[in-house]
Short mmCIF file of C-alpha atoms and ligand atoms in Angstrom, two decimals:
data_model
loop_
_atom_site.label_atom_id
_atom_site.label_comp_id
_atom_site.label_asym_id
_atom_site.label_seq_id
_atom_site.Cartn_x
_atom_site.Cartn_y
_atom_site.Cartn_z
CA MET A 1 80.76 212.98 237.44
CA ASN A 2 80.62 211.09 234.62
CA LYS A 3 82.13 214.19 232.79
CA LYS A 4 85.53 213.65 231.23
CA THR A 5 88.57 215.63 233.86
CA ILE A 6 91.76 216.76 233.42
CA ARG A 7 93.01 214.10 234.36
CA ASP A 8 91.73 211.87 232.57
CA ILE A 9 93.03 213.05 229.40
CA ASP A 10 97.40 212.94 228.69
CA LEU A 11 97.73 217.42 228.71
CA LYS A 12 102.22 217.00 229.03
CA GLY A 13 102.81 219.57 226.78
CA LYS A 14 99.82 220.29 225.50
CA ARG A 15 98.61 224.54 224.88
CA VAL A 16 95.48 224.51 226.23
CA LEU A 17 92.55 227.21 226.95
CA VAL A 18 91.27 227.49 230.50
CA ARG A 19 87.93 228.84 231.59
CA CYS A 20 87.79 230.19 234.27
CA ASP A 21 85.29 232.22 235.97
CA PHE A 22 86.95 235.28 237.00
CA ASN A 23 84.32 237.82 238.07
CA VAL A 24 84.87 238.85 241.17
CA PRO A 25 83.79 242.07 242.51
CA MET A 26 85.62 245.34 242.47
CA ASP A 27 85.48 248.80 244.12
CA GLU A 28 86.14 251.58 242.30
CA ASN A 29 89.77 251.92 241.78
CA GLN A 30 89.78 248.05 240.64
CA ASN A 31 90.77 246.74 244.03
CA ILE A 32 89.35 243.13 244.23
CA THR A 33 86.60 243.30 247.25
CA ASP A 34 86.34 239.18 247.53
CA ASN A 35 89.69 236.76 245.18
CA ARG A 36 87.58 233.62 246.23
CA ARG A 37 87.04 233.04 242.94
CA ILE A 38 90.32 233.59 241.93
CA VAL A 39 91.63 230.46 245.05
CA ALA A 40 89.10 228.47 243.69
CA ALA A 41 91.17 228.17 240.48
CA LEU A 42 93.80 227.66 241.72
CA PRO A 43 94.22 223.71 241.67
CA THR A 44 93.47 223.13 237.92
CA ILE A 45 95.72 226.11 237.44
CA LYS A 46 98.45 224.41 239.51
CA TYR A 47 97.52 220.75 238.57
CA LEU A 48 98.47 222.24 234.56
CA ILE A 49 101.60 224.60 235.55
CA GLU A 50 102.79 220.82 236.81
CA GLN A 51 101.21 219.20 233.79
CA GLU A 52 104.10 221.51 231.07
CA CYS A 53 101.04 223.44 229.70
CA LYS A 54 101.50 226.51 227.56
CA ILE A 55 98.39 227.80 229.83
CA VAL A 56 95.98 230.63 228.18
CA LEU A 57 93.43 231.03 230.39
CA CYS A 58 89.56 233.47 229.60
CA SER A 59 87.36 235.01 232.35
CA HIS A 60 84.35 237.41 231.20
CA LEU A 61 84.41 240.03 234.06
CA GLY A 62 80.83 242.28 234.89
CA ARG A 63 79.03 243.48 232.56
CA PRO A 64 80.73 245.40 229.64
CA LYS A 65 78.57 244.50 226.55
CA GLY A 66 80.69 244.24 224.23
CA GLU A 67 83.23 246.72 224.15
CA PHE A 68 85.87 247.30 225.65
CA LYS A 69 85.59 248.90 229.23
CA LYS A 70 88.97 249.95 230.90
CA GLU A 71 86.92 249.81 234.13
CA PHE A 72 86.77 245.49 233.70
CA SER A 73 89.62 244.55 232.27
CA LEU A 74 90.64 241.72 233.72
CA ALA A 75 94.49 242.85 234.47
CA PRO A 76 93.85 243.36 238.60
CA VAL A 77 92.74 240.07 238.30
CA ALA A 78 96.75 238.53 236.73
CA ALA A 79 98.39 240.72 238.97
CA GLU A 80 96.42 238.89 241.89
CA LEU A 81 96.52 235.50 239.93
CA SER A 82 100.85 235.93 240.11
CA LYS A 83 100.87 236.98 243.19
CA GLN A 84 98.74 233.33 245.00
CA LEU A 85 100.74 231.60 242.41
CA GLY A 86 104.10 232.96 242.88
CA GLN A 87 104.86 233.23 239.44
CA GLU A 88 104.32 236.00 236.64
CA VAL A 89 100.77 235.77 234.54
CA LEU A 90 101.59 238.06 231.71
CA MET A 91 98.12 239.91 230.83
CA ALA A 92 96.64 240.68 227.30
CA THR A 93 95.66 243.56 226.08
CA ASP A 94 93.08 242.52 223.53
CA VAL A 95 90.81 239.14 223.35
CA ILE A 96 91.69 237.30 220.23
CA GLY A 97 93.79 240.32 218.53
CA GLU A 98 98.20 240.28 218.08
CA ASN A 99 99.22 241.13 221.03
CA ALA A 100 96.52 238.16 222.53
CA LYS A 101 97.85 236.00 219.84
CA THR A 102 101.95 237.21 220.48
CA LEU A 103 101.66 236.11 224.28
CA ALA A 104 100.38 233.08 223.44
CA GLU A 105 102.38 232.25 220.19
CA ASN A 106 105.36 232.39 222.60
CA LEU A 107 103.40 230.76 225.27
CA LYS A 108 106.54 228.03 227.64
CA PRO A 109 106.02 225.44 228.34
CA GLY A 110 104.69 225.97 232.71
CA GLN A 111 103.71 229.40 231.79
CA VAL A 112 100.50 230.83 232.18
CA MET A 113 98.34 234.20 230.50
CA LEU A 114 95.82 235.78 231.12
CA ILE A 115 93.49 237.47 227.50
CA GLU A 116 91.15 239.90 227.93
CA ASN A 117 87.80 240.12 228.90
CA VAL A 118 85.55 237.90 226.06
CA ARG A 119 83.16 240.01 227.53
CA PHE A 120 85.37 243.37 225.83
CA HIS A 121 82.81 241.35 222.96
CA LYS A 122 79.32 241.13 221.43
CA GLU A 123 79.21 237.56 219.90
CA GLU A 124 81.18 235.92 223.15
CA THR A 125 77.36 236.05 224.66
CA GLU A 126 76.07 235.64 221.31
CA ASN A 127 77.73 232.10 221.05
CA ASP A 128 79.34 233.69 217.60
CA PRO A 129 80.85 230.21 216.28
CA GLU A 130 84.00 232.73 214.79
CA PHE A 131 84.34 233.96 217.90
CA ALA A 132 84.52 230.34 219.25
CA LYS A 133 86.28 229.05 217.00
CA GLN A 134 89.08 232.37 217.07
CA LEU A 135 88.89 231.53 221.51
CA ALA A 136 89.82 228.04 219.94
CA ASN A 137 92.85 228.38 219.16
CA PHE A 138 94.40 229.12 222.18
CA GLY A 139 94.57 225.86 222.82
CA GLU A 140 94.34 221.93 221.60
CA VAL A 141 92.16 221.10 224.58
CA PHE A 142 89.54 223.64 226.45
CA VAL A 143 89.28 222.89 229.96
CA ASN A 144 86.58 225.08 231.62
CA ASP A 145 86.37 225.58 234.82
CA ALA A 146 83.67 229.02 235.50
CA PHE A 147 81.63 226.74 237.54
CA GLY A 148 79.26 230.32 237.35
CA THR A 149 78.48 230.90 234.97
CA ALA A 150 78.00 226.68 233.21
CA HIS A 151 74.81 227.39 233.14
CA ARG A 152 75.05 229.90 229.96
CA ALA A 153 75.61 228.55 227.02
CA HIS A 154 78.46 232.16 225.43
CA ALA A 155 81.23 231.10 223.71
CA SER A 156 83.40 230.64 226.14
CA THR A 157 81.78 228.38 227.95
CA GLU A 158 80.74 225.89 225.43
CA GLY A 159 81.17 227.46 221.64
CA VAL A 160 84.70 226.55 222.12
CA SER A 161 83.77 222.23 222.25
CA HIS A 162 82.54 222.34 219.21
CA TYR A 163 86.22 223.06 217.66
CA LEU A 164 87.93 221.42 221.10
CA PRO A 165 87.92 217.54 223.16
CA ALA A 166 86.77 219.58 226.00
CA VAL A 167 87.24 218.27 229.73
CA SER A 168 86.25 220.51 233.81
CA GLY A 169 88.83 221.92 235.50
CA PHE A 170 88.73 220.94 239.09
CA LEU A 171 86.70 223.10 240.52
CA ILE A 172 83.56 221.69 238.39
CA GLU A 173 84.67 218.35 239.07
CA LYS A 174 84.18 219.26 242.74
CA GLU A 175 80.94 221.87 242.77
CA LEU A 176 79.31 218.57 241.16
CA LYS A 177 80.42 216.31 243.80
CA PHE A 178 78.39 218.32 246.46
CA LEU A 179 75.79 219.54 244.32
CA GLY A 180 75.27 215.66 243.25
CA ASP A 181 75.86 213.65 245.80
CA ALA A 182 73.80 216.13 248.63
CA LEU A 183 70.34 215.37 246.13
CA GLU A 184 71.39 211.92 243.97
CA ASN A 185 72.66 210.47 247.50
CA PRO A 186 71.87 212.47 250.74
CA GLU A 187 71.99 211.36 253.95
CA ARG A 188 68.74 211.89 255.77
CA PRO A 189 66.52 214.39 256.95
CA PHE A 190 68.04 215.89 254.77
CA ILE A 191 66.17 219.58 255.00
CA SER A 192 67.09 222.55 252.82
CA ILE A 193 66.79 226.60 253.90
CA LEU A 194 65.44 228.47 250.81
CA GLY A 195 65.00 232.15 250.86
CA GLY A 196 65.20 234.26 248.70
CA SER A 197 63.29 237.74 247.68
CA LYS A 198 60.35 235.75 244.48
CA VAL A 199 59.00 233.17 245.48
CA SER A 200 58.97 233.32 241.13
CA ASP A 201 63.01 233.10 241.27
CA LYS A 202 63.20 229.87 242.92
CA ILE A 203 60.18 227.90 241.28
CA GLY A 204 61.24 225.95 239.93
CA VAL A 205 63.72 224.89 243.15
CA ILE A 206 61.47 224.09 245.29
CA ASP A 207 59.22 221.81 242.62
CA SER A 208 62.53 219.95 242.71
CA LEU A 209 64.07 220.60 245.98
CA LEU A 210 60.47 218.70 247.15
CA GLU A 211 60.72 215.70 244.62
CA LYS A 212 64.02 215.01 246.79
CA VAL A 213 64.63 216.85 250.60
CA ASP A 214 62.08 215.54 253.37
CA GLU A 215 61.96 219.38 254.90
CA LEU A 216 61.83 222.81 253.35
CA LEU A 217 61.77 225.61 255.77
CA ILE A 218 60.96 229.10 253.71
CA GLY A 219 61.79 233.11 255.10
CA GLY A 220 62.80 235.48 253.21
CA GLY A 221 61.10 237.96 251.03
CA MET A 222 58.70 234.73 248.89
CA SER A 223 57.60 233.79 252.51
CA TYR A 224 54.89 236.56 252.59
CA THR A 225 53.46 235.71 249.40
CA PHE A 226 52.66 232.67 250.94
CA TYR A 227 51.59 234.80 253.81
CA LYS A 228 48.91 236.28 251.95
CA ALA A 229 47.72 232.59 250.41
CA LEU A 230 47.50 231.95 253.89
CA GLY A 231 45.02 234.50 254.18
CA TYR A 232 47.44 236.64 256.44
CA SER A 233 48.06 240.27 255.86
CA VAL A 234 51.94 241.43 254.68
CA GLY A 235 51.34 245.86 255.33
CA ASN A 236 54.63 246.22 253.17
CA SER A 237 55.70 243.28 252.15
CA ILE A 238 57.70 242.63 248.95
CA CYS A 239 54.66 240.04 247.85
CA GLU A 240 53.41 238.84 244.62
CA ASP A 241 50.31 239.02 243.72
CA ASP A 242 50.48 236.36 240.60
CA LYS A 243 51.44 233.98 242.76
CA ILE A 244 49.29 233.29 244.99
CA ASP A 245 47.97 230.89 243.03
CA LEU A 246 52.17 228.83 242.76
CA ALA A 247 52.25 229.03 246.53
CA LYS A 248 49.45 227.80 247.16
CA GLU A 249 50.74 224.30 244.44
CA LEU A 250 53.47 224.81 246.70
CA MET A 251 51.97 223.50 249.41
CA GLU A 252 49.52 221.28 248.41
CA LYS A 253 52.33 219.64 246.86
CA ALA A 254 54.23 219.55 249.57
CA LYS A 255 51.41 217.88 251.31
CA ALA A 256 51.33 215.60 248.86
CA LYS A 257 54.90 214.12 249.27
CA ASN A 258 54.93 214.51 252.95
CA VAL A 259 57.63 216.76 252.62
CA LYS A 260 57.29 219.48 256.04
CA MET A 261 57.28 222.66 254.26
CA LEU A 262 57.69 226.02 256.68
CA LEU A 263 57.28 229.06 256.91
CA PRO A 264 58.26 232.23 259.69
CA ILE A 265 55.69 231.44 263.10
CA ASP A 266 56.93 235.61 263.15
CA ASN A 267 59.34 238.18 262.04
CA LYS A 268 61.16 241.06 262.12
CA LEU A 269 59.29 244.39 260.37
CA GLY A 270 61.24 247.49 259.22
CA LYS A 271 59.37 250.40 258.72
CA GLU A 272 61.51 251.10 255.98
CA PHE A 273 63.74 249.01 253.06
CA SER A 274 66.81 250.69 255.38
CA ALA A 275 69.57 249.62 256.57
CA ASN A 276 68.74 251.92 260.00
CA THR A 277 65.23 251.86 260.33
CA GLU A 278 62.83 251.45 262.58
CA THR A 279 62.28 247.15 264.13
CA MET A 280 59.56 245.55 265.72
CA VAL A 281 59.39 241.21 266.24
CA VAL A 282 55.11 240.29 265.21
CA ASP A 283 53.66 236.67 265.36
CA ARG A 284 53.90 236.49 261.34
CA GLU A 285 49.03 237.18 262.37
CA SER A 286 50.55 240.41 262.56
CA ILE A 287 51.43 242.44 260.23
CA PRO A 288 50.71 245.81 260.54
CA ASP A 289 49.72 248.38 258.11
CA GLY A 290 52.27 250.66 257.15
CA TRP A 291 55.32 247.38 257.81
CA GLU A 292 57.62 245.09 255.67
CA GLY A 293 58.60 242.62 256.90
CA LEU A 294 62.82 242.15 256.16
CA ASP A 295 63.78 239.16 258.47
CA ILE A 296 62.55 235.80 260.18
CA GLY A 297 62.17 236.86 264.39
CA PRO A 298 63.77 234.51 267.09
CA LYS A 299 60.81 232.22 267.53
CA THR A 300 61.44 231.01 263.96
CA ILE A 301 65.07 230.72 264.88
CA GLU A 302 64.71 229.04 267.27
CA LEU A 303 62.41 226.49 265.43
CA TYR A 304 64.50 226.19 262.38
CA THR A 305 67.40 225.37 265.05
CA GLU A 306 65.37 222.22 265.98
CA GLU A 307 64.31 220.53 262.71
CA LEU A 308 68.10 221.68 261.02
CA LYS A 309 69.47 220.49 265.56
CA LYS A 310 67.97 216.55 263.15
CA ALA A 311 68.81 216.98 260.00
CA LYS A 312 72.03 215.67 258.65
CA THR A 313 72.23 216.96 255.30
CA VAL A 314 70.75 220.16 254.18
CA ILE A 315 70.97 222.52 250.85
CA TRP A 316 70.89 226.46 251.56
CA ASN A 317 69.50 229.54 249.33
CA GLY A 318 68.94 233.03 249.33
CA THR A 319 68.87 234.06 253.06
CA VAL A 320 66.44 234.36 254.80
CA GLY A 321 66.26 238.51 255.93
CA VAL A 322 67.91 241.10 253.87
CA ALA A 323 70.91 240.24 254.98
CA GLU A 324 73.61 243.53 253.30
CA PHE A 325 71.05 245.79 256.33
CA ASP A 326 73.39 244.34 259.95
CA LEU A 327 69.23 245.42 260.73
CA PHE A 328 67.78 242.15 258.69
CA ALA A 329 70.91 239.67 259.05
CA GLU A 330 69.97 238.45 262.50
CA GLY A 331 68.26 235.33 261.20
CA THR A 332 70.31 234.51 258.73
CA ASN A 333 73.67 234.88 260.86
CA SER A 334 72.25 232.29 263.19
CA LEU A 335 71.17 229.28 260.68
CA ALA A 336 74.63 230.43 259.08
CA LYS A 337 75.72 229.54 263.01
CA VAL A 338 73.57 226.11 263.64
CA LEU A 339 74.74 224.31 260.17
CA SER A 340 78.79 225.42 261.07
CA GLU A 341 78.25 223.26 263.71
CA LEU A 342 76.09 221.04 262.09
CA ASP A 343 77.48 216.88 262.16
CA ALA A 344 75.85 216.75 258.53
CA THR A 345 76.73 217.56 255.34
CA THR A 346 76.28 221.19 253.92
CA ILE A 347 76.12 223.56 251.46
CA ILE A 348 75.40 226.89 251.27
CA GLY A 349 74.31 227.58 246.96
CA GLY A 350 76.64 230.70 245.59
CA GLY A 351 75.50 234.38 245.33
CA ASP A 352 74.53 236.57 249.03
CA THR A 353 73.66 233.28 250.20
CA ALA A 354 77.44 232.57 250.08
CA ALA A 355 78.06 236.36 250.47
CA ALA A 356 76.18 236.11 253.87
CA VAL A 357 78.11 233.20 255.12
CA GLN A 358 81.52 234.10 254.63
CA LYS A 359 80.84 237.52 255.99
CA ALA A 360 79.50 236.13 259.48
CA GLY A 361 83.43 234.10 259.40
CA LEU A 362 81.52 230.52 259.12
CA ALA A 363 82.33 229.46 255.12
CA ASP A 364 84.99 227.27 256.16
CA LYS A 365 83.11 225.57 258.68
CA MET A 366 80.29 224.18 255.72
CA THR A 367 81.46 220.94 254.20
CA HIS A 368 81.46 223.26 250.38
CA VAL A 369 80.10 226.65 249.14
CA SER A 370 79.32 226.52 245.76
CA THR A 371 81.47 229.71 243.98
CA GLY A 372 77.71 229.61 241.65
CA GLY A 373 74.61 231.77 242.08
CA GLY A 374 72.53 231.09 238.96
CA ALA A 375 74.30 228.00 237.64
CA SER A 376 74.28 225.89 241.13
CA LEU A 377 70.25 227.34 241.63
CA GLU A 378 70.07 225.32 237.63
CA PHE A 379 71.55 223.11 238.85
CA LEU A 380 68.96 222.22 241.76
CA GLU A 381 66.04 223.44 239.66
CA GLY A 382 66.87 219.70 237.90
CA LYS A 383 68.25 221.49 234.13
CA LYS A 384 71.28 220.93 231.98
CA LEU A 385 73.96 222.49 232.66
CA PRO A 386 74.95 223.64 228.94
CA GLY A 387 78.92 224.25 230.10
CA ILE A 388 79.08 220.46 231.12
CA GLU A 389 77.33 219.07 228.85
CA CYS A 390 78.79 220.24 226.52
CA LEU A 391 81.88 218.10 228.03
CA MET A 392 82.92 214.90 226.64
CA ASP A 393 81.68 212.19 228.80
CA LYS A 394 83.92 209.20 230.31
P1 LIG B 1 68.54 235.84 246.37
O1 LIG B 1 69.46 236.61 245.07
O2 LIG B 1 67.44 235.20 245.70
O3 LIG B 1 69.59 233.72 247.05
O4 LIG B 1 67.75 236.28 247.28
C1 LIG B 1 68.87 237.49 247.89
C2 LIG B 1 68.24 238.33 248.27
O5 LIG B 1 66.89 238.45 249.38
C3 LIG B 1 69.05 239.56 248.79
O6 LIG B 1 69.79 240.53 248.06
C4 LIG B 1 68.17 239.86 250.26
O7 LIG B 1 67.98 241.09 250.39
C5 LIG B 1 66.24 238.89 249.87
N1 LIG B 1 65.25 239.05 250.51
C6 LIG B 1 65.57 238.76 251.21
N2 LIG B 1 64.89 238.57 252.17
C7 LIG B 1 63.98 239.64 251.87
C8 LIG B 1 62.49 240.11 251.91
N3 LIG B 1 61.85 240.05 253.57
N4 LIG B 1 62.51 241.80 251.98
C9 LIG B 1 63.01 241.94 251.21
N5 LIG B 1 64.67 241.22 249.90
C10 LIG B 1 64.22 239.81 251.19
#
């Protein structure tokens, strides 16, 4: 990576503002249901503690839309972080108010505090310069380690870099290393699995990956727009009629680039979009009216498995079925299992795919599971991420 990291500057004893991605899922009682994003932030925080920094952490959580709402408080994160670090993390009751300022002024070397959810101020998402300046007052250096929000130019991800020297933490460094190396220097064959609900969400990434991969395996809801482009009927399957021409163009581009682009050859259908519905498996030519394609079928699993066995690099973004329902998770789980057993670099884009791989208990068997859904997608599309562009060059 050509951006400076916390290893590249002298941080000894400095006051440091760190943007983390603590946007963790919680249940209705504010219990954290998945702490992976907190765990992923630990290496950077521990390093700053070793450097005897005075550490002010910030993050967003959910979408409180510019006002204080208790259910979006980061207090449960401070508690979990204290547990993970084995030292107290002080929790401020406000963002840039008196409480946060007083706590920050009284920090001792190696102490850690967390300010409240930056999205309690609407100025955060507006990237308001004055709000960014107030945040910047917490540090002498800004460390961005929030990969999950690096695709947003918000006050705490980009705005603060106008007032402070800005470097990346270890998580962003790691994400860029795995995603970047795979794209720039993949060991071949390089295969990408793309799923998810809509073609429209994935146009950019399909277009960009067609320049890089040897093979594209398509699954999920977007398959049916391609099916329609090929003249198959799709029943009630999710399909974007206004993207049919685009689907044709993408298939032509694949041909022109000599990229093998495969679509599911069979599907598991549901009578309804529901976790407990009647199901049947049919070949792709035979989707009847009144049924909806909700997973890839067994023949497709077999076909994709054979293709993936040849791969030396795999990037996967988007589940190949409605993996939230056990009934339609078989395709996604089977491919996750195949990937977990490959002798290859295996990279899972964040979001639903990461959640599915985690649920299958296979996350540890992958080379890298990204912590950023939208951010990894934009990175794969070849877009510049504002939260990374703003960091100092090496
Ligand atoms: P994405 O957010 O683009 O990664 O896509 C993941 C979402 O796509 C999940 O919520 C899946 O339930 C959904 N999805 C996958 N396959 C289908 C399908 N065949 N029909 C409808 N939704 C699907």
